[in-house]
XYZ file of C-alpha atoms in Angstrom:
595
model
C 112.298 107.907 -79.074
C 110.877 106.808 -75.967
C 107.651 109.046 -76.087
C 107.290 107.798 -79.965
C 107.060 104.120 -78.151
C 104.518 105.376 -75.447
C 102.135 106.610 -78.200
C 102.515 103.440 -80.038
C 101.844 101.572 -76.982
C 98.744 103.470 -75.930
C 97.320 103.432 -79.567
C 97.381 99.464 -79.645
C 96.372 99.010 -76.323
C 93.145 101.470 -77.060
C 92.468 99.410 -79.998
C 92.632 96.002 -78.339
C 90.398 97.507 -75.798
C 87.883 98.562 -78.530
C 88.033 95.471 -80.081
C 87.489 93.527 -77.408
C 84.534 95.443 -76.034
C 83.091 94.655 -79.659
C 83.389 90.822 -79.028
C 80.176 89.221 -78.335
C 79.738 85.697 -76.853
C 76.915 83.512 -77.343
C 75.247 80.764 -75.550
C 72.868 78.037 -77.096
C 70.868 75.766 -74.517
C 69.251 72.587 -75.382
C 67.002 70.131 -73.166
C 68.481 66.943 -71.961
C 65.315 65.644 -72.195
C 61.640 66.891 -72.596
C 60.129 69.213 -69.948
C 57.537 71.669 -70.575
C 59.010 73.908 -67.625
C 62.744 73.798 -69.008
C 61.617 74.023 -72.435
C 59.823 77.555 -71.614
C 62.803 79.210 -69.821
C 64.948 77.969 -72.529
C 63.202 79.746 -74.748
C 63.280 83.036 -72.766
C 66.827 82.563 -72.028
C 69.480 85.251 -73.011
C 71.936 84.233 -75.810
C 74.590 87.080 -75.987
C 76.939 88.240 -73.608
C 80.085 90.698 -73.207
C 82.265 88.453 -71.926
C 82.643 84.871 -70.909
C 82.358 85.667 -67.322
C 79.105 87.490 -67.736
C 77.806 84.323 -69.436
C 78.759 82.260 -66.694
C 77.314 84.377 -63.894
C 74.012 84.099 -65.980
C 74.320 80.092 -66.399
C 74.933 79.922 -62.322
C 71.745 82.067 -62.201
C 69.619 80.361 -64.580
C 70.380 77.187 -62.575
C 69.341 78.890 -59.244
C 65.949 79.497 -60.263
C 65.562 75.716 -60.811
C 66.726 75.050 -57.212
C 64.554 77.405 -55.834
C 61.477 75.885 -57.364
C 62.795 72.373 -56.053
C 64.543 71.092 -59.058
C 67.730 70.796 -56.801
C 69.451 68.126 -59.137
C 69.316 70.458 -62.160
C 72.558 70.665 -64.121
C 74.188 71.717 -67.236
C 76.618 69.684 -69.518
C 78.946 71.484 -71.967
C 78.252 69.806 -75.351
C 80.827 71.961 -77.511
C 82.264 74.984 -77.573
C 83.489 76.997 -81.013
C 85.151 80.328 -80.945
C 82.845 82.330 -79.054
C 79.750 79.931 -78.846
C 78.736 77.747 -75.876
C 76.648 74.716 -76.555
C 75.104 73.240 -73.465
C 72.407 70.698 -72.403
C 69.961 71.428 -69.429
C 68.980 68.481 -67.405
C 66.495 69.384 -64.685
C 65.649 66.214 -63.706
C 62.497 65.664 -61.412
C 61.011 67.783 -58.901
C 62.137 67.374 -55.208
C 59.293 66.738 -52.537
C 59.305 67.023 -48.972
C 58.715 63.949 -46.719
C 59.060 65.827 -43.521
C 60.746 68.661 -41.838
C 60.760 67.819 -38.299
C 60.867 70.695 -36.080
C 60.265 68.690 -32.647
C 63.085 70.391 -30.889
C 61.935 74.122 -31.865
C 60.455 75.990 -29.344
C 56.552 75.667 -30.471
C 55.655 79.185 -29.064
C 58.177 80.460 -31.547
C 56.939 78.705 -34.398
C 53.218 79.855 -33.724
C 54.538 83.559 -33.775
C 55.815 83.234 -37.221
C 52.559 81.390 -38.847
C 54.413 77.896 -39.314
C 52.328 75.431 -40.479
C 53.339 71.792 -40.701
C 51.384 71.023 -43.266
C 53.300 73.263 -45.491
C 56.722 71.040 -45.085
C 54.819 67.696 -45.608
C 54.404 65.605 -49.243
C 54.757 69.539 -50.647
C 57.058 70.437 -53.255
C 60.435 71.518 -51.951
C 61.157 75.413 -52.276
C 64.523 76.910 -51.077
C 62.889 80.355 -50.570
C 59.972 78.999 -48.193
C 62.700 77.086 -46.071
C 65.130 80.298 -46.411
C 62.156 82.343 -45.338
C 61.155 79.795 -42.468
C 64.678 80.356 -40.807
C 65.078 84.096 -41.047
C 61.800 84.665 -39.920
C 62.757 82.588 -36.809
C 65.899 84.372 -36.269
C 64.021 87.943 -36.745
C 61.548 86.801 -34.125
C 64.221 85.264 -31.856
C 66.173 88.562 -31.705
C 63.266 90.545 -31.298
C 62.352 88.674 -28.310
C 65.871 88.279 -26.077
C 67.826 86.184 -28.156
C 70.394 88.182 -30.197
C 72.750 84.952 -30.302
C 70.245 82.570 -31.850
C 71.402 79.954 -34.649
C 69.291 78.262 -37.081
C 70.329 75.196 -39.802
C 68.837 72.201 -41.195
C 70.394 69.116 -39.910
C 70.420 65.524 -40.606
C 69.223 66.233 -44.318
C 68.116 62.767 -46.293
C 67.765 63.276 -49.465
C 67.280 61.148 -52.728
C 66.079 62.000 -56.454
C 62.748 62.793 -55.677
C 62.462 63.400 -52.070
C 63.885 65.389 -49.275
C 63.645 65.260 -45.171
C 65.294 67.251 -42.678
C 65.501 68.445 -39.074
C 65.177 71.956 -38.505
C 67.918 72.762 -35.757
C 67.264 75.816 -34.001
C 68.890 77.028 -30.951
C 67.884 79.907 -28.818
C 71.378 80.615 -27.185
C 71.569 83.200 -24.241
C 68.581 84.959 -22.949
C 69.635 88.965 -23.016
C 67.755 91.916 -21.415
C 68.873 95.619 -22.095
C 70.596 97.059 -19.000
C 70.857 100.975 -19.406
C 70.963 103.843 -22.044
C 74.160 105.639 -21.733
C 74.371 109.125 -23.457
C 78.143 109.990 -24.543
C 78.030 113.885 -25.309
C 77.046 117.167 -24.121
C 73.183 116.554 -24.571
C 71.502 116.797 -20.830
C 68.608 114.664 -21.347
C 66.387 112.709 -18.440
C 66.545 109.107 -18.745
C 62.923 108.774 -18.439
C 62.660 110.646 -21.358
C 65.305 108.626 -23.584
C 63.768 105.207 -22.346
C 60.173 106.182 -23.096
C 60.942 107.623 -26.429
C 63.339 104.868 -27.507
C 61.232 101.975 -26.219
C 64.524 100.713 -24.351
C 63.520 99.864 -20.940
C 66.032 98.503 -18.900
C 65.147 94.995 -17.736
C 62.889 94.342 -20.657
C 63.767 91.551 -23.368
C 66.550 92.793 -25.980
C 64.798 93.617 -29.292
C 66.876 93.932 -32.468
C 64.195 95.968 -34.217
C 64.276 98.671 -31.594
C 68.091 98.679 -31.544
C 68.152 98.922 -35.565
C 65.914 101.562 -35.841
C 67.391 103.688 -33.185
C 69.850 106.216 -34.905
C 66.960 107.102 -37.361
C 64.526 108.051 -34.243
C 67.239 109.842 -32.454
C 67.945 111.869 -35.545
C 64.106 112.889 -35.283
C 64.793 114.491 -31.839
C 64.506 118.208 -32.619
C 66.924 119.398 -29.982
C 69.398 116.257 -30.239
C 72.166 115.640 -32.830
C 73.304 112.177 -33.375
C 77.593 112.284 -33.678
C 78.077 108.557 -34.072
C 76.285 105.304 -34.739
C 74.710 103.881 -31.640
C 77.095 100.945 -29.787
C 75.574 97.950 -28.087
C 77.917 96.500 -25.277
C 77.348 92.704 -24.278
C 78.163 91.535 -20.943
C 76.690 88.676 -19.413
C 72.828 88.645 -19.793
C 72.555 92.422 -20.348
C 72.984 94.908 -23.186
C 74.129 98.137 -22.511
C 72.732 100.843 -25.097
C 75.588 103.929 -25.727
C 74.270 106.719 -27.812
C 76.308 109.596 -29.115
C 74.022 112.905 -28.623
C 75.243 116.681 -28.833
C 72.662 119.403 -27.812
C 71.393 121.146 -31.053
C 70.299 124.859 -31.010
C 66.445 124.610 -31.524
C 65.597 126.808 -29.221
C 64.752 129.871 -31.140
C 63.505 133.855 -31.173
C 62.551 135.075 -34.716
C 60.564 138.172 -36.149
C 59.079 138.610 -39.540
C 58.421 142.341 -40.813
C 55.810 142.852 -43.560
C 55.295 145.939 -45.679
C 51.537 145.997 -47.227
C 49.483 148.626 -49.191
C 46.989 150.550 -47.119
C 43.335 149.686 -48.517
C 41.934 152.730 -47.097
C 44.403 155.295 -48.381
C 46.151 154.906 -51.903
C 49.484 155.145 -51.604
C 50.140 154.525 -47.922
C 51.753 151.497 -46.771
C 51.296 149.477 -43.476
C 54.040 148.036 -41.472
C 52.976 144.677 -39.893
C 55.078 142.122 -37.633
C 55.171 139.142 -35.839
C 57.637 137.528 -33.074
C 57.906 133.966 -31.734
C 59.615 132.309 -28.877
C 60.560 128.779 -28.903
C 62.313 127.211 -26.181
C 62.759 123.326 -26.186
C 64.497 121.007 -23.581
C 65.016 123.688 -21.174
C 64.967 121.282 -18.260
C 66.231 118.286 -19.660
C 62.650 116.731 -20.058
C 62.140 117.218 -23.877
C 59.567 120.099 -22.808
C 58.358 122.740 -25.413
C 57.419 126.326 -24.525
C 55.988 128.473 -27.748
C 54.944 131.989 -27.308
C 53.888 133.996 -30.554
C 52.644 137.460 -30.876
C 51.562 139.244 -34.025
C 50.064 142.658 -35.313
C 48.313 141.642 -38.639
C 46.628 145.100 -39.293
C 46.843 148.506 -37.596
C 44.198 147.413 -35.140
C 44.489 143.703 -35.046
C 46.547 141.859 -32.675
C 47.109 138.178 -31.815
C 48.571 136.367 -29.094
C 49.498 132.577 -29.045
C 50.970 130.220 -26.354
C 51.883 126.486 -26.317
C 53.368 124.146 -23.721
C 54.034 120.361 -23.838
C 55.190 118.039 -21.488
C 56.084 114.753 -23.524
C 56.290 111.987 -21.013
C 55.161 111.932 -17.542
C 57.446 109.744 -14.997
C 57.372 106.043 -15.963
C 54.504 106.159 -18.734
C 54.149 107.204 -22.519
C 51.828 110.039 -21.831
C 52.458 113.758 -22.078
C 50.675 116.857 -21.710
C 49.921 119.522 -23.944
C 48.139 122.795 -23.469
C 47.842 125.991 -25.555
C 46.037 129.584 -25.299
C 45.211 132.016 -27.599
C 43.824 135.646 -28.103
C 42.398 137.606 -31.083
C 41.409 140.930 -31.127
C 39.956 142.155 -34.305
C 39.439 145.839 -34.733
C 38.258 146.120 -30.978
C 34.810 144.625 -32.790
C 35.419 141.428 -30.574
C 37.521 139.556 -28.604
C 38.254 135.894 -29.202
C 39.769 133.640 -26.653
C 40.347 129.828 -27.140
C 42.290 127.299 -24.971
C 42.710 123.417 -25.012
C 44.209 120.764 -23.059
C 45.094 117.368 -23.711
C 46.865 113.917 -23.155
C 49.727 112.792 -25.500
C 50.560 109.558 -26.516
C 54.060 109.459 -28.245
C 55.033 107.272 -31.072
C 58.577 108.638 -31.539
C 59.959 111.890 -32.902
C 56.707 113.912 -33.888
C 54.415 111.078 -33.818
C 51.607 110.982 -31.801
C 47.634 110.918 -31.132
C 46.168 113.503 -28.539
C 43.071 113.232 -26.988
C 42.102 116.879 -25.754
C 39.257 119.168 -24.500
C 38.729 122.798 -26.015
C 37.274 125.876 -24.924
C 36.413 128.923 -27.255
C 34.314 132.137 -26.571
C 34.218 135.446 -28.603
C 32.778 138.489 -26.813
C 31.319 141.375 -28.836
C 32.854 144.798 -28.317
C 31.108 146.989 -30.213
C 27.391 146.053 -31.331
C 26.256 147.712 -34.333
C 22.644 149.108 -33.206
C 21.753 150.926 -36.042
C 21.990 147.795 -38.376
C 19.678 146.210 -36.135
C 16.925 148.807 -35.662
C 16.961 149.257 -39.387
C 16.932 145.637 -40.480
C 15.333 144.148 -37.211
C 17.735 141.181 -37.761
C 20.706 139.962 -35.628
C 24.074 141.248 -36.799
C 26.567 138.504 -38.320
C 28.683 138.816 -34.717
C 27.062 137.245 -31.879
C 28.724 136.471 -28.420
C 29.407 132.596 -28.220
C 31.108 129.912 -26.195
C 31.849 126.335 -27.256
C 33.483 123.449 -25.306
C 34.388 120.562 -27.517
C 36.402 117.280 -27.287
C 38.345 115.951 -30.354
C 41.479 113.616 -31.412
C 44.632 114.680 -33.329
C 46.945 112.334 -35.190
C 50.219 113.297 -36.221
C 52.818 111.127 -38.310
C 55.855 112.211 -40.351
C 58.354 109.964 -42.052
C 60.814 112.689 -43.323
C 64.452 112.215 -44.281
C 65.065 115.497 -42.185
C 62.297 117.512 -40.133
C 63.591 120.940 -40.298
C 64.154 120.729 -44.444
C 63.434 117.497 -46.194
C 63.812 116.363 -49.297
C 62.031 112.969 -49.312
C 59.225 111.519 -47.144
C 55.737 112.237 -46.268
C 53.664 113.705 -43.118
C 50.087 114.313 -42.274
C 48.031 115.911 -39.462
C 44.445 114.857 -38.899
C 42.133 116.802 -35.971
C 38.545 116.212 -35.316
C 36.282 117.497 -32.320
C 32.468 117.747 -31.635
C 31.292 119.913 -29.215
C 28.123 121.956 -27.713
C 27.612 125.842 -28.885
C 26.001 128.131 -27.077
C 25.071 131.577 -28.443
C 24.714 134.248 -25.447
C 22.016 136.931 -25.412
C 23.745 140.182 -25.783
C 22.168 142.914 -23.415
C 22.933 145.861 -25.577
C 20.537 143.788 -28.124
C 18.040 142.987 -25.421
C 17.658 146.431 -24.190
C 17.167 148.131 -27.624
C 14.194 150.253 -28.358
C 12.796 151.189 -31.802
C 11.259 155.114 -30.749
C 8.810 154.236 -34.130
C 7.786 150.784 -32.814
C 8.424 150.970 -28.666
C 6.323 147.718 -28.186
C 9.104 145.621 -30.592
C 10.828 143.075 -28.472
C 14.352 142.726 -29.525
C 14.788 139.714 -27.610
C 12.665 138.003 -30.190
C 15.416 138.315 -32.594
C 17.242 135.107 -31.172
C 14.319 133.150 -32.083
C 15.342 132.787 -35.430
C 18.600 130.965 -34.722
C 19.645 127.920 -32.705
C 21.134 129.326 -29.452
C 22.367 125.933 -28.524
C 23.637 123.434 -31.253
C 26.173 120.900 -32.302
C 29.670 121.923 -33.627
C 31.865 119.511 -35.412
C 35.224 120.846 -36.741
C 38.294 119.321 -38.734
C 41.369 119.864 -40.092
C 44.125 118.254 -41.995
C 47.707 118.961 -43.427
C 48.981 116.041 -45.782
C 52.798 116.564 -47.405
C 54.732 114.724 -49.587
C 58.119 115.494 -51.195
C 59.424 113.797 -54.076
C 63.314 114.471 -54.650
C 64.438 114.474 -58.106
C 68.262 115.246 -59.500
C 70.695 116.122 -56.689
C 69.499 118.856 -54.830
C 65.791 119.259 -55.519
C 62.596 118.575 -54.174
C 58.791 118.998 -55.310
C 56.579 119.339 -52.260
C 52.856 118.429 -53.027
C 50.507 119.476 -50.144
C 46.647 119.699 -49.493
C 46.052 121.368 -46.357
C 42.315 122.379 -45.085
C 39.853 122.871 -42.223
C 35.797 123.272 -41.876
C 33.122 124.096 -39.368
C 29.857 121.959 -39.642
C 27.127 123.605 -37.711
C 23.595 124.982 -38.144
C 24.525 128.559 -37.228
C 27.823 129.703 -38.048
C 28.797 133.319 -36.726
C 31.109 135.696 -38.718
C 33.356 136.055 -35.686
C 34.025 132.454 -35.247
C 35.035 131.732 -38.849
C 38.281 130.685 -39.779
C 40.758 132.826 -40.923
C 43.197 132.313 -43.758
C 45.794 134.272 -45.836
C 49.268 134.930 -45.431
C 52.971 133.414 -45.652
C 51.845 130.399 -43.751
C 48.617 129.564 -45.333
C 47.293 130.922 -48.765
C 50.256 132.979 -50.128
C 49.810 136.511 -52.010
C 47.363 137.594 -49.465
C 47.306 139.457 -46.002
C 47.741 137.203 -42.986
C 44.348 135.994 -41.924
C 42.364 138.445 -44.391
C 40.246 135.896 -45.730
C 37.274 134.725 -43.445
C 35.630 131.348 -44.359
C 33.614 128.406 -42.953
C 35.802 125.873 -44.784
C 38.843 125.913 -46.885
C 40.486 123.376 -48.761
C 43.976 124.324 -50.054
C 46.356 122.506 -52.883
C 50.062 123.619 -53.043
C 52.903 122.764 -55.396
C 56.280 123.974 -54.583
C 59.429 123.339 -56.482
C 62.500 124.036 -54.089
C 66.219 123.736 -54.772
C 68.228 122.952 -51.364
C 70.674 125.593 -50.910
C 72.268 123.590 -47.638
C 70.865 121.690 -44.954
C 68.409 124.528 -43.655
C 68.318 126.865 -46.689
C 66.339 126.766 -50.006
C 65.254 128.546 -52.863
C 61.684 127.843 -54.329
C 58.670 128.500 -56.789
C 55.177 127.983 -55.502
C 51.704 127.856 -56.386
C 48.867 127.534 -53.901
C 45.131 127.087 -55.326
C 42.075 127.012 -52.952
C 38.366 126.474 -52.186
C 36.887 128.702 -49.638
C 33.386 128.733 -48.783
C 31.714 131.374 -46.042
C 28.439 130.439 -44.771
C 28.101 132.677 -41.866
C 24.950 134.507 -41.102
C 23.249 136.725 -43.541
C 26.247 135.359 -45.950
C 27.096 132.419 -48.285
C 29.687 132.888 -50.727
C 32.037 130.633 -52.772
C 35.273 131.211 -54.223
C 38.779 129.570 -55.715
C 41.433 132.107 -54.980
C 44.854 131.112 -56.232
C 48.329 132.804 -55.173
C 51.812 132.149 -56.448
C 55.496 133.447 -55.902
C 59.101 132.510 -54.998
C 61.175 132.692 -52.110
C 64.678 132.248 -50.555
C 65.375 131.194 -47.163
C 69.325 131.419 -46.847
C 71.636 130.669 -43.663
C 74.012 132.902 -42.210
C 76.145 132.612 -39.149
C 73.541 135.258 -37.378
C 70.520 132.871 -38.263
C 68.331 132.123 -41.022
C 67.038 135.166 -43.448
C 63.996 134.798 -45.385
C 62.309 136.761 -48.288
C 59.110 135.573 -49.875
C 57.077 137.300 -52.937
C 53.850 136.580 -53.877
C 50.926 137.442 -55.768
C 47.254 136.218 -55.409
C 43.670 136.676 -57.017
C 40.157 136.087 -55.546
C 36.705 136.508 -56.688
C 37.785 136.678 -60.594
C 39.544 139.793 -60.145
C 42.923 139.988 -61.815
C 46.886 139.837 -60.873
C 47.944 143.191 -59.451
C 51.495 143.740 -59.079
C 50.803 146.448 -56.703
C 49.079 144.242 -54.537
C 52.202 142.026 -53.976
C 52.890 140.762 -50.631
C 56.832 140.726 -49.659
C 57.703 139.277 -46.282
C 61.162 139.257 -44.537
C 61.879 136.642 -41.898
C 64.526 135.920 -39.397
C 65.346 133.029 -37.427
C 68.172 132.789 -34.591
C 68.634 129.718 -33.129
C 70.470 129.721 -29.576
C-alpha cells in the first residue's frame, strides 16, 4: 500500500512539474509619456518568460540600461496584473547631466596616467559606465604602483531631476614595497633568477598585475612545478611573496632509432639513430645545456651543442651559444656557431641579438667534372660571418603538450659571405689545354657577397570537444644571396620537419611548410595524432634551379610509462610528382626519459 502511495505521489508531482514548465508569463510595457528612446527599446523588449522571477530580473536589467545611459530617475509602475500577464508603464524622465565632478583632492599624476579629462565630466550626459571606468582605472593604477589598499568613492553628491555633481574621493592609503620572494618546496633556485624572471624586485613598489600573473608565469618555468597558489603576506609597508615550487624532472636523455629502405641496394635496410642529452638548472641558475648527435645515413653524421645562461647577476640579460658540426658523405665538413645576448620577457619569451659564424670545407673535389666541363663544381669552400635578431613568444596553456594557445619564432640575419679558392682547383692542369688557367673559373661568381637569411615558425592550437586539439602550423626559412652553393643549402625532411622523408634528405635554398595535425590528448604528456605536411621548396644552388611541392601524411602516438615517454610515427611522402609508395614509408621509434 505504501509503495502505491509513493508511486501515485511521484506521478502527480511529475505531472505538476510538467504543467508548471509549460506555463508562460507575459509582460506588456507602455510609455508613461512619449519618448523616442523609450519607444524604440520597448518595441524590442521581450514579452514571454518561463517564470515570474525571470520576468522580474529582465525588468530590472531593462531599467539598468537606462541608468547606464544617464536616465537615473527611470522607473516602472504596475498598471494591472491579470492571470499570468503583467501590464506596466515605463517613465524614463529626463537624462541627467554632469554639473561637475570635483577631483581637486585626487593626485593629479594619477589622473593624468589614466588619461582623465576634466571636460568629460562637465556639462556632459551622465553615464554610469564612464564613472565606474574612471574609478576602476584609478584603483588599478594605484595597486600597480605601490598602493594595493587604495579606495575610491563619490562623495557629497548633489542630485536633482536634470543634473548631478559630486566629489571624487580617492585615498591612496599605505605605500607598499616588495620585500623578498620565498620558495616553499624542494626546488633549488637562485634568488637572482626568480627576481628577474618574475619582475618582483625587493624595494620596488608593489604591483598587483605582476602578482596576478605570477602563477601562470611560474608554470612556464620548464624545471619547476607549481604546487599551490602564490601567497602574499603584508607586514608594515612590505609585501612578502611566497611561491610554492617543487623540482620538475626536465633534464632528459632520449634516443630515436629509424629503419629506412636502402636506396642503393634493393631489399636492404639502413638503421639510423640519434641521441639527445638535455640538462636544466643543474647549478640552480636556470641554465640549459644540450647535446645532440645523429647518424642520418651510413656516411652522414651531425653533432649539435647548445648552452644558455638566462640571467647574468642583477640584469635581465642572458648568454646563449651553440656549435654544430655536419659531415656529409666525406665530401664536405660544415661548421657553424653563434653567440648572443638574450633579453628575457618571461617563460620562453625573449629577444636575442647574435653573431654567427659558418664555414664549409670541401674534402673531396670532383676534378674529373671540372676538367671536362671547365666549370666550378656546385660545392665550394665558403666562410660567412653574420649578425641577426631572434624573437620568441609563446602563449600556451601547457608548453610540453599544449591544447590551446599560440607561439611564434622569428629569426633574421645579414652577413658577408666569402667563397675561398680551393688549391685543388687552382693547381689543376688539363693535358689537352695546358695553358688553361683554372683560377679564372672563379671569375664567374661573386667571391664576396651579401647573404640574408630568415627563419620562422608560427603555431596555433585550437581546442575542441574535451580532449582534442587541432594544430595549425607554418614554418620555413630561406637563403637570399647572389651565389648559393650546394653545400650551404638548408636541409629538411624527417620526423621534426617534413614527415614522410628521410631526415635532412631534401636540400633547398628556401622552404615553406603548412601543417595540420589533429591530436587526441591521452594524458598530460601523451597524445595520438593524424597529420599532413604540405611544402613549397626551391633549390637555387650553382648549376641547379628547381621548384617542387612535396607533401607527407601519417599518424603517430606518444604514450607515457613509468620508464619515460615512447613515440611511434608512421608517415608517407611524395615529391617531384612521384606516386605514394607504401614500401618507402618512414617509421620512427622514440624514447624520452626525464631524470
